[in-house]
Amino acid sequence: MTADRGRRRGFWQENSLTLGFGAAFLVVLAAQAVAGRAEFNEQLAVDGLQQIGLGDYLMSSDFAVDVTENWQSEFLQFFLYIFGTVYLLQRGSPESKPLHKVGTESDREQRVGDHARSDSPRRAGTKDWRQIVYSRSLGLVMGGFFLLSWLAQSIAGVAAFNELRLRELQEPVGWGSYLASADFWNRSLQNWQSELLAVAAMAILSVYLRQRGSPESKPVGAGHTATGVEG
């Protein structure tokens, strides 16, 4: 019985980062749905239209576009960060690789091919296309998530945009026309600029500021010029 409790505690502790942020995501998403529905119903009341319930709002294009436009910007941030940090460096930042490791690094450093170890993923030990794809799989998946969520944003966005146009007795527009519209690009760019600013700020501030115990920070006593060192 004690061993079972220990294993359960071990599972929760060993996966607490993912589980904690996953749970927080669901709570915040639910809160967004409640607040979004209230705002949406306020607009409906202004237009003299019937208000909708939470279930209907969750199925609406208005909720979908608000969610997906944030998702795509987050996945874009990680996609650019993952690929960008292969070649882009910041002296003194734990967000950067050591300055002498710019590029994709050697097979020995990356433990691939003949340099794979017994605990290396199976694809790391191959010498064909499987290793090439696997060695870039994190960035590719993040890029794929970005494209899928951006596509979802465009589909939900054109539906929400056309609903608003119909309320104003205007003709709806097609998906292609919406992709060239100011509404679509304003939704996208306002998120992109904030994500890029956050990454740049984290890279430079972590040179001089510390957070004890965090792997996103250098050790408190590390020098400002120490690069690629995590606390």
Short mmCIF file of C-alpha atoms in Angstrom, two decimals:
data_model
loop_
_atom_site.label_atom_id
_atom_site.label_comp_id
_atom_site.label_asym_id
_atom_site.label_seq_id
_atom_site.Cartn_x
_atom_site.Cartn_y
_atom_site.Cartn_z
CA MET A 1 0.00 0.00 0.00
CA THR A 2 2.82 2.38 0.94
CA ALA A 3 4.68 1.51 -2.26
CA ASP A 4 1.56 2.29 -4.34
CA ARG A 5 1.21 5.69 -2.69
CA GLY A 6 4.87 6.31 -3.31
CA ARG A 7 4.50 5.47 -7.00
CA ARG A 8 1.48 7.76 -7.28
CA ARG A 9 3.36 10.58 -5.59
CA GLY A 10 6.27 9.90 -7.89
CA PHE A 11 4.08 10.12 -10.99
CA TRP A 12 2.49 13.42 -9.94
CA GLN A 13 5.81 14.92 -8.92
CA GLU A 14 7.69 13.72 -11.98
CA ASN A 15 5.01 15.12 -14.30
CA SER A 16 3.96 18.14 -12.24
CA LEU A 17 5.16 20.71 -14.78
CA THR A 18 2.96 19.35 -17.57
CA LEU A 19 0.04 18.50 -15.29
CA GLY A 20 0.15 21.82 -13.48
CA PHE A 21 0.20 23.94 -16.61
CA GLY A 22 -2.33 21.64 -18.30
CA ALA A 23 -4.77 22.07 -15.42
CA ALA A 24 -4.18 25.83 -15.36
CA PHE A 25 -4.85 25.93 -19.12
CA LEU A 26 -8.25 24.27 -18.67
CA VAL A 27 -9.20 26.61 -15.81
CA VAL A 28 -8.23 29.71 -17.77
CA LEU A 29 -9.93 28.42 -20.94
CA ALA A 30 -13.15 27.91 -18.95
CA ALA A 31 -12.84 31.41 -17.48
CA GLN A 32 -12.27 32.83 -20.96
CA ALA A 33 -15.44 31.09 -22.17
CA VAL A 34 -17.49 32.61 -19.35
CA ALA A 35 -16.07 36.10 -19.85
CA GLY A 36 -16.29 35.84 -23.63
CA ARG A 37 -19.93 34.81 -23.53
CA ALA A 38 -20.75 37.76 -21.27
CA GLU A 39 -19.05 40.19 -23.65
CA PHE A 40 -20.68 38.55 -26.68
CA ASN A 41 -24.12 38.79 -25.10
CA GLU A 42 -23.54 42.44 -24.26
CA GLN A 43 -22.94 43.10 -27.95
CA LEU A 44 -26.02 41.09 -28.91
CA ALA A 45 -28.09 43.17 -26.49
CA VAL A 46 -26.77 46.38 -28.06
CA ASP A 47 -27.81 45.06 -31.47
CA GLY A 48 -31.24 44.06 -30.14
CA LEU A 49 -30.62 40.34 -30.67
CA GLN A 50 -31.39 37.34 -28.47
CA GLN A 51 -28.63 36.33 -26.09
CA ILE A 52 -27.12 32.84 -26.19
CA GLY A 53 -26.20 30.23 -23.59
CA LEU A 54 -22.72 29.05 -22.70
CA GLY A 55 -23.03 25.86 -24.76
CA ASP A 56 -23.98 27.81 -27.88
CA TYR A 57 -21.14 30.24 -27.29
CA LEU A 58 -18.63 27.40 -27.02
CA MET A 59 -19.74 26.24 -30.47
CA SER A 60 -19.64 29.74 -31.95
CA SER A 61 -17.10 31.09 -34.39
CA ASP A 62 -16.49 34.04 -32.08
CA PHE A 63 -15.12 31.78 -29.33
CA ALA A 64 -13.19 29.63 -31.80
CA VAL A 65 -11.39 32.54 -33.43
CA ASP A 66 -10.43 34.07 -30.08
CA VAL A 67 -8.91 30.77 -28.92
CA THR A 68 -7.14 29.78 -32.13
CA GLU A 69 -5.60 33.19 -32.80
CA ASN A 70 -3.77 32.91 -29.48
CA TRP A 71 -2.79 29.28 -30.04
CA GLN A 72 -1.19 29.98 -33.40
CA SER A 73 0.90 32.83 -32.02
CA GLU A 74 2.18 30.67 -29.16
CA PHE A 75 3.14 27.81 -31.47
CA LEU A 76 4.78 30.31 -33.84
CA GLN A 77 6.84 31.63 -30.94
CA PHE A 78 8.14 28.19 -30.04
CA PHE A 79 8.70 27.22 -33.69
CA LEU A 80 10.81 30.31 -34.34
CA TYR A 81 12.60 30.01 -31.02
CA ILE A 82 13.49 26.33 -31.53
CA PHE A 83 14.90 26.85 -35.02
CA GLY A 84 16.28 30.33 -34.37
CA THR A 85 18.40 29.30 -31.41
CA VAL A 86 20.29 26.83 -33.60
CA TYR A 87 22.16 29.78 -35.17
CA LEU A 88 21.21 32.89 -33.17
CA LEU A 89 23.12 33.54 -29.94
CA GLN A 90 22.98 35.93 -27.01
CA ARG A 91 26.11 36.28 -24.95
CA GLY A 92 25.41 35.80 -21.25
CA SER A 93 21.89 34.36 -21.67
CA PRO A 94 20.79 30.88 -20.49
CA GLU A 95 18.32 31.03 -23.40
CA SER A 96 21.29 30.81 -25.78
CA LYS A 97 23.69 27.99 -26.54
CA PRO A 98 27.36 28.52 -25.64
CA LEU A 99 28.90 30.76 -28.28
CA HIS A 100 31.19 28.05 -29.67
CA LYS A 101 28.27 25.70 -30.41
CA VAL A 102 26.56 27.75 -33.12
CA GLY A 103 24.90 25.58 -35.78
CA THR A 104 23.62 22.02 -35.74
CA GLU A 105 26.70 20.69 -33.89
CA SER A 106 28.61 17.47 -34.57
CA ASP A 107 27.23 13.92 -34.50
CA ARG A 108 29.30 13.29 -31.38
CA GLU A 109 27.81 16.26 -29.56
CA GLN A 110 24.30 15.30 -30.63
CA ARG A 111 24.81 11.57 -29.91
CA VAL A 112 23.52 10.39 -33.28
CA GLY A 113 24.61 7.72 -35.73
CA ASP A 114 27.70 5.88 -34.49
CA HIS A 115 27.73 8.09 -31.39
CA ALA A 116 24.26 7.06 -30.17
CA ARG A 117 24.19 5.58 -26.68
CA SER A 118 22.27 2.67 -25.19
CA ASP A 119 19.61 5.01 -23.80
CA SER A 120 19.35 7.12 -26.99
CA PRO A 121 16.06 7.08 -28.92
CA ARG A 122 16.13 4.37 -31.59
CA ARG A 123 15.91 6.83 -34.47
CA ALA A 124 18.99 8.69 -33.20
CA GLY A 125 21.12 5.66 -34.05
CA THR A 126 19.97 5.42 -37.67
CA LYS A 127 21.85 6.99 -40.58
CA ASP A 128 19.00 7.66 -43.01
CA TRP A 129 16.02 9.99 -43.41
CA ARG A 130 14.57 8.83 -40.09
CA GLN A 131 17.41 10.45 -38.17
CA ILE A 132 17.16 13.63 -40.27
CA VAL A 133 13.44 13.97 -39.55
CA TYR A 134 13.70 12.97 -35.88
CA SER A 135 16.58 15.39 -35.28
CA ARG A 136 14.25 18.23 -36.31
CA SER A 137 10.97 16.74 -35.09
CA LEU A 138 10.34 19.20 -32.24
CA GLY A 139 10.52 22.24 -34.50
CA LEU A 140 8.57 20.53 -37.27
CA VAL A 141 5.73 19.54 -34.94
CA MET A 142 5.58 23.05 -33.46
CA GLY A 143 5.54 24.47 -36.99
CA GLY A 144 2.77 22.04 -37.94
CA PHE A 145 0.71 23.05 -34.89
CA PHE A 146 1.19 26.69 -35.85
CA LEU A 147 -0.04 26.14 -39.41
CA LEU A 148 -3.03 24.06 -38.27
CA SER A 149 -4.09 26.57 -35.62
CA TRP A 150 -3.57 29.46 -38.08
CA LEU A 151 -5.77 27.63 -40.58
CA ALA A 152 -8.38 27.07 -37.87
CA GLN A 153 -8.17 30.76 -37.00
CA SER A 154 -8.79 31.74 -40.62
CA ILE A 155 -11.82 29.44 -40.92
CA ALA A 156 -13.35 30.56 -37.62
CA GLY A 157 -12.37 34.14 -38.37
CA VAL A 158 -14.16 34.36 -41.67
CA ALA A 159 -17.30 32.91 -40.06
CA ALA A 160 -17.18 35.43 -37.22
CA PHE A 161 -16.38 38.25 -39.65
CA ASN A 162 -19.32 37.35 -41.86
CA GLU A 163 -21.69 37.11 -38.90
CA LEU A 164 -20.80 40.68 -38.04
CA ARG A 165 -21.25 41.79 -41.64
CA LEU A 166 -24.69 40.15 -41.84
CA ARG A 167 -25.79 41.98 -38.69
CA GLU A 168 -24.82 45.20 -40.48
CA LEU A 169 -26.68 44.05 -43.62
CA GLN A 170 -23.47 43.67 -45.63
CA GLU A 171 -22.56 40.92 -48.05
CA PRO A 172 -20.41 38.10 -46.62
CA VAL A 173 -16.93 37.56 -48.02
CA GLY A 174 -15.21 34.37 -49.14
CA TRP A 175 -12.33 32.68 -47.32
CA GLY A 176 -9.76 33.89 -49.86
CA SER A 177 -10.91 37.49 -49.52
CA TYR A 178 -10.81 37.20 -45.74
CA LEU A 179 -7.17 36.05 -45.86
CA ALA A 180 -6.32 39.36 -47.51
CA SER A 181 -8.44 41.41 -45.10
CA ALA A 182 -7.23 43.77 -42.41
CA ASP A 183 -9.20 41.84 -39.78
CA PHE A 184 -7.29 38.61 -40.39
CA TRP A 185 -3.85 40.22 -40.41
CA ASN A 186 -4.61 42.48 -37.46
CA ARG A 187 -5.60 39.43 -35.40
CA SER A 188 -2.40 37.64 -36.42
CA LEU A 189 0.14 40.44 -36.22
CA GLN A 190 -0.99 41.82 -32.87
CA ASN A 191 -0.19 38.44 -31.34
CA TRP A 192 3.04 37.85 -33.25
CA GLN A 193 4.62 41.12 -32.18
CA SER A 194 3.87 40.45 -28.51
CA GLU A 195 5.38 36.95 -28.67
CA LEU A 196 8.55 38.18 -30.38
CA LEU A 197 8.91 40.99 -27.84
CA ALA A 198 8.55 38.49 -24.97
CA VAL A 199 11.28 36.21 -26.38
CA ALA A 200 13.66 39.12 -26.97
CA ALA A 201 13.02 40.47 -23.47
CA MET A 202 13.60 37.05 -21.88
CA ALA A 203 16.86 36.58 -23.80
CA ILE A 204 18.39 39.88 -22.75
CA LEU A 205 16.95 40.20 -19.22
CA SER A 206 18.20 36.74 -18.27
CA VAL A 207 21.74 38.00 -18.89
CA TYR A 208 21.54 40.32 -15.87
CA LEU A 209 18.62 39.09 -13.75
CA ARG A 210 18.25 35.80 -11.85
CA GLN A 211 15.53 33.49 -10.53
CA ARG A 212 16.91 31.09 -7.98
CA GLY A 213 16.10 27.45 -8.70
CA SER A 214 14.66 28.04 -12.19
CA PRO A 215 16.18 26.32 -15.25
CA GLU A 216 15.22 29.42 -17.21
CA SER A 217 17.76 31.41 -15.17
CA LYS A 218 21.48 31.14 -14.62
CA PRO A 219 22.66 30.27 -11.10
CA VAL A 220 22.43 33.38 -8.93
CA GLY A 221 26.21 33.62 -8.64
CA ALA A 222 26.96 33.05 -12.33
CA GLY A 223 28.70 35.87 -14.14
CA HIS A 224 26.80 38.08 -16.55
CA THR A 225 28.87 36.81 -19.48
CA ALA A 226 28.26 33.10 -18.71
CA THR A 227 26.34 31.76 -21.70
CA GLY A 228 24.18 28.65 -21.97
CA VAL A 229 24.39 27.99 -18.22
CA GLU A 230 21.14 27.05 -16.46
CA GLY A 231 20.37 27.23 -12.76
#
